[in-house]
């Protein structure tokens, strides 16, 4: 009986992962010639994961610091300016229609594979390049969209969907910004050298 109980806990407990650490890895695409060493700064709205004010992750900051260090700028040397990342959540739809249907059927539909929620996020991402005097020399924008379905058998079943989807949107926005930076690299290097 004890083995069956432990097996049941492992079966149902393994279906819900909290967070995928691979989301914090920088993109594989790098600039052909990197910008000089720049200091990363993040101005992002805080995402409340629970009712505790201490439960706010630094995922966007961690991702952006790695992105700047490994993809956008030279990792060593004296800082010649700042890269400032602004993020703003445009829409966050929890999609609780499935939850209503799940409650009406006392969860029996969920056992058959019916989801209990579908989340959709849209986040605007803006990257500003500033020189040492904090003068703007370049600004680039991208928009990220992400969605996830929560259910017993869903592969995107996260216990913290807000955290995961927000980070996926920021990654998509950064993926859109890097191609915009490519033709501007020489101009930005010259402006940052002054």
GROMACS .gro file of C-alpha atoms in nm:
model
  194
    1UNK     CA    1   0.000   0.000   0.000
    2UNK     CA    2   0.283   0.235   0.086
    3UNK     CA    3   0.454   0.177  -0.250
    4UNK     CA    4   0.131   0.254  -0.435
    5UNK     CA    5   0.089   0.575  -0.237
    6UNK     CA    6   0.445   0.687  -0.314
    7UNK     CA    7   0.400   0.596  -0.680
    8UNK     CA    8   0.077   0.798  -0.696
    9UNK     CA    9   0.247   1.101  -0.539
   10UNK     CA   10   0.536   1.078  -0.784
   11UNK     CA   11   0.300   1.040  -1.078
   12UNK     CA   12   0.086   1.343  -0.994
   13UNK     CA   13   0.367   1.552  -0.845
   14UNK     CA   14   0.594   1.519  -1.146
   15UNK     CA   15   0.338   1.666  -1.384
   16UNK     CA   16   0.384   2.023  -1.267
   17UNK     CA   17   0.724   2.186  -1.300
   18UNK     CA   18   0.784   2.522  -1.141
   19UNK     CA   19   1.032   2.675  -1.384
   20UNK     CA   20   1.262   2.578  -1.671
   21UNK     CA   21   1.616   2.708  -1.598
   22UNK     CA   22   1.704   2.684  -1.970
   23UNK     CA   23   1.496   3.001  -2.020
   24UNK     CA   24   1.776   3.198  -1.851
   25UNK     CA   25   2.034   3.095  -2.112
   26UNK     CA   26   2.121   3.367  -2.365
   27UNK     CA   27   2.029   3.333  -2.730
   28UNK     CA   28   2.264   3.139  -2.955
   29UNK     CA   29   2.274   3.422  -3.209
   30UNK     CA   30   2.555   3.675  -3.150
   31UNK     CA   31   2.648   4.002  -3.314
   32UNK     CA   32   2.926   3.971  -3.577
   33UNK     CA   33   3.122   4.246  -3.401
   34UNK     CA   34   3.022   4.307  -3.044
   35UNK     CA   35   2.964   4.644  -2.885
   36UNK     CA   36   3.223   4.772  -2.637
   37UNK     CA   37   3.178   4.678  -2.272
   38UNK     CA   38   2.844   4.812  -2.150
   39UNK     CA   39   2.671   4.804  -1.811
   40UNK     CA   40   2.335   4.624  -1.821
   41UNK     CA   41   2.034   4.779  -1.646
   42UNK     CA   42   1.679   4.651  -1.632
   43UNK     CA   43   1.369   4.861  -1.580
   44UNK     CA   44   1.101   4.597  -1.564
   45UNK     CA   45   0.766   4.580  -1.396
   46UNK     CA   46   0.752   4.343  -1.104
   47UNK     CA   47   0.553   4.023  -1.137
   48UNK     CA   48   0.372   3.916  -0.825
   49UNK     CA   49   0.385   3.538  -0.790
   50UNK     CA   50   0.206   3.517  -0.459
   51UNK     CA   51   0.067   3.749  -0.198
   52UNK     CA   52   0.410   3.784  -0.040
   53UNK     CA   53   0.603   4.090  -0.165
   54UNK     CA   54   0.927   3.893  -0.128
   55UNK     CA   55   0.820   3.643  -0.396
   56UNK     CA   56   0.935   3.853  -0.692
   57UNK     CA   57   1.194   3.681  -0.916
   58UNK     CA   58   1.493   3.845  -1.082
   59UNK     CA   59   1.464   3.632  -1.393
   60UNK     CA   60   1.458   3.919  -1.643
   61UNK     CA   61   1.764   4.077  -1.482
   62UNK     CA   62   1.954   3.746  -1.485
   63UNK     CA   63   1.863   3.677  -1.849
   64UNK     CA   64   1.959   4.027  -1.963
   65UNK     CA   65   2.292   4.029  -1.777
   66UNK     CA   66   2.385   3.700  -1.944
   67UNK     CA   67   2.264   3.828  -2.282
   68UNK     CA   68   2.477   4.143  -2.256
   69UNK     CA   69   2.785   3.958  -2.131
   70UNK     CA   70   2.773   3.671  -2.383
   71UNK     CA   71   2.596   3.811  -2.692
   72UNK     CA   72   2.575   4.189  -2.718
   73UNK     CA   73   2.892   4.342  -2.572
   74UNK     CA   74   3.249   4.257  -2.483
   75UNK     CA   75   3.258   4.096  -2.139
   76UNK     CA   76   3.585   4.257  -2.024
   77UNK     CA   77   3.716   4.610  -2.003
   78UNK     CA   78   3.602   4.948  -1.880
   79UNK     CA   79   3.234   5.022  -1.934
   80UNK     CA   80   3.171   5.269  -2.216
   81UNK     CA   81   2.799   5.312  -2.157
   82UNK     CA   82   2.478   5.142  -2.061
   83UNK     CA   83   2.232   4.899  -2.214
   84UNK     CA   84   1.892   4.961  -2.057
   85UNK     CA   85   1.615   4.705  -2.103
   86UNK     CA   86   1.257   4.826  -2.055
   87UNK     CA   87   0.977   4.571  -2.039
   88UNK     CA   88   0.607   4.639  -2.020
   89UNK     CA   89   0.328   4.385  -2.007
   90UNK     CA   90   0.072   4.476  -2.274
   91UNK     CA   91  -0.179   4.205  -2.196
   92UNK     CA   92  -0.209   3.909  -1.965
   93UNK     CA   93  -0.514   3.693  -2.016
   94UNK     CA   94  -0.555   3.403  -1.775
   95UNK     CA   95  -0.821   3.227  -1.987
   96UNK     CA   96  -1.026   3.091  -1.701
   97UNK     CA   97  -1.314   2.961  -1.915
   98UNK     CA   98  -1.165   2.615  -1.888
   99UNK     CA   99  -1.157   2.655  -1.510
  100UNK     CA  100  -1.531   2.721  -1.503
  101UNK     CA  101  -1.599   2.404  -1.706
  102UNK     CA  102  -1.362   2.209  -1.483
  103UNK     CA  103  -1.539   2.323  -1.165
  104UNK     CA  104  -1.880   2.237  -1.309
  105UNK     CA  105  -1.769   1.880  -1.378
  106UNK     CA  106  -1.580   1.847  -1.045
  107UNK     CA  107  -1.254   1.791  -1.232
  108UNK     CA  108  -1.365   1.480  -1.417
  109UNK     CA  109  -1.291   1.643  -1.754
  110UNK     CA  110  -0.937   1.717  -1.634
  111UNK     CA  111  -0.876   1.348  -1.575
  112UNK     CA  112  -0.964   1.290  -1.941
  113UNK     CA  113  -0.712   1.550  -2.061
  114UNK     CA  114  -0.925   1.866  -2.065
  115UNK     CA  115  -0.715   2.172  -1.962
  116UNK     CA  116  -0.814   2.386  -1.665
  117UNK     CA  117  -0.662   2.714  -1.790
  118UNK     CA  118  -0.498   2.874  -2.092
  119UNK     CA  119  -0.266   3.170  -2.037
  120UNK     CA  120  -0.170   3.433  -2.297
  121UNK     CA  121   0.087   3.709  -2.253
  122UNK     CA  122   0.208   3.996  -2.471
  123UNK     CA  123   0.510   4.199  -2.355
  124UNK     CA  124   0.678   4.501  -2.518
  125UNK     CA  125   1.056   4.504  -2.492
  126UNK     CA  126   1.270   4.812  -2.557
  127UNK     CA  127   1.650   4.823  -2.554
  128UNK     CA  128   1.817   5.164  -2.515
  129UNK     CA  129   2.187   5.218  -2.577
  130UNK     CA  130   2.326   5.506  -2.370
  131UNK     CA  131   2.674   5.655  -2.362
  132UNK     CA  132   2.859   5.735  -2.038
  133UNK     CA  133   2.682   6.071  -2.009
  134UNK     CA  134   2.351   5.881  -2.028
  135UNK     CA  135   2.265   6.028  -2.368
  136UNK     CA  136   2.050   5.806  -2.589
  137UNK     CA  137   2.234   5.689  -2.900
  138UNK     CA  138   2.006   5.403  -3.005
  139UNK     CA  139   1.667   5.257  -2.920
  140UNK     CA  140   1.523   4.927  -3.044
  141UNK     CA  141   1.188   4.756  -2.989
  142UNK     CA  142   1.044   4.409  -2.999
  143UNK     CA  143   0.724   4.237  -2.889
  144UNK     CA  144   0.700   3.891  -2.742
  145UNK     CA  145   0.393   3.669  -2.725
  146UNK     CA  146   0.361   3.347  -2.530
  147UNK     CA  147   0.085   3.109  -2.436
  148UNK     CA  148   0.057   2.799  -2.225
  149UNK     CA  149  -0.213   2.549  -2.145
  150UNK     CA  150  -0.241   2.411  -1.794
  151UNK     CA  151  -0.379   2.061  -1.753
  152UNK     CA  152  -0.290   1.732  -1.593
  153UNK     CA  153  -0.123   1.599  -1.908
  154UNK     CA  154  -0.006   1.927  -2.063
  155UNK     CA  155   0.363   1.968  -2.146
  156UNK     CA  156   0.347   2.340  -2.053
  157UNK     CA  157   0.203   2.276  -1.710
  158UNK     CA  158   0.392   2.525  -1.493
  159UNK     CA  159   0.309   2.600  -1.132
  160UNK     CA  160   0.414   2.963  -1.196
  161UNK     CA  161   0.285   3.038  -1.547
  162UNK     CA  162   0.319   3.417  -1.506
  163UNK     CA  163   0.690   3.388  -1.441
  164UNK     CA  164   0.757   3.149  -1.730
  165UNK     CA  165   0.542   3.325  -1.991
  166UNK     CA  166   0.679   3.670  -1.904
  167UNK     CA  167   1.034   3.545  -1.949
  168UNK     CA  168   0.945   3.372  -2.278
  169UNK     CA  169   0.801   3.702  -2.405
  170UNK     CA  170   1.115   3.894  -2.305
  171UNK     CA  171   1.331   3.636  -2.485
  172UNK     CA  172   1.120   3.673  -2.801
  173UNK     CA  173   1.151   4.051  -2.781
  174UNK     CA  174   1.530   4.027  -2.749
  175UNK     CA  175   1.537   3.787  -3.045
  176UNK     CA  176   1.363   4.057  -3.252
  177UNK     CA  177   1.601   4.330  -3.131
  178UNK     CA  178   1.930   4.154  -3.219
  179UNK     CA  179   1.869   4.167  -3.601
  180UNK     CA  180   1.790   4.539  -3.563
  181UNK     CA  181   2.126   4.592  -3.389
  182UNK     CA  182   2.335   4.421  -3.660
  183UNK     CA  183   2.339   4.704  -3.918
  184UNK     CA  184   2.378   4.964  -3.641
  185UNK     CA  185   2.682   4.807  -3.474
  186UNK     CA  186   2.947   5.023  -3.647
  187UNK     CA  187   2.757   5.345  -3.573
  188UNK     CA  188   2.705   5.248  -3.208
  189UNK     CA  189   3.072   5.154  -3.165
  190UNK     CA  190   3.179   5.492  -3.303
  191UNK     CA  191   2.933   5.679  -3.079
  192UNK     CA  192   3.041   5.484  -2.771
  193UNK     CA  193   3.412   5.545  -2.844
  194UNK     CA  194   3.372   5.921  -2.794
   0.00000   0.00000   0.00000
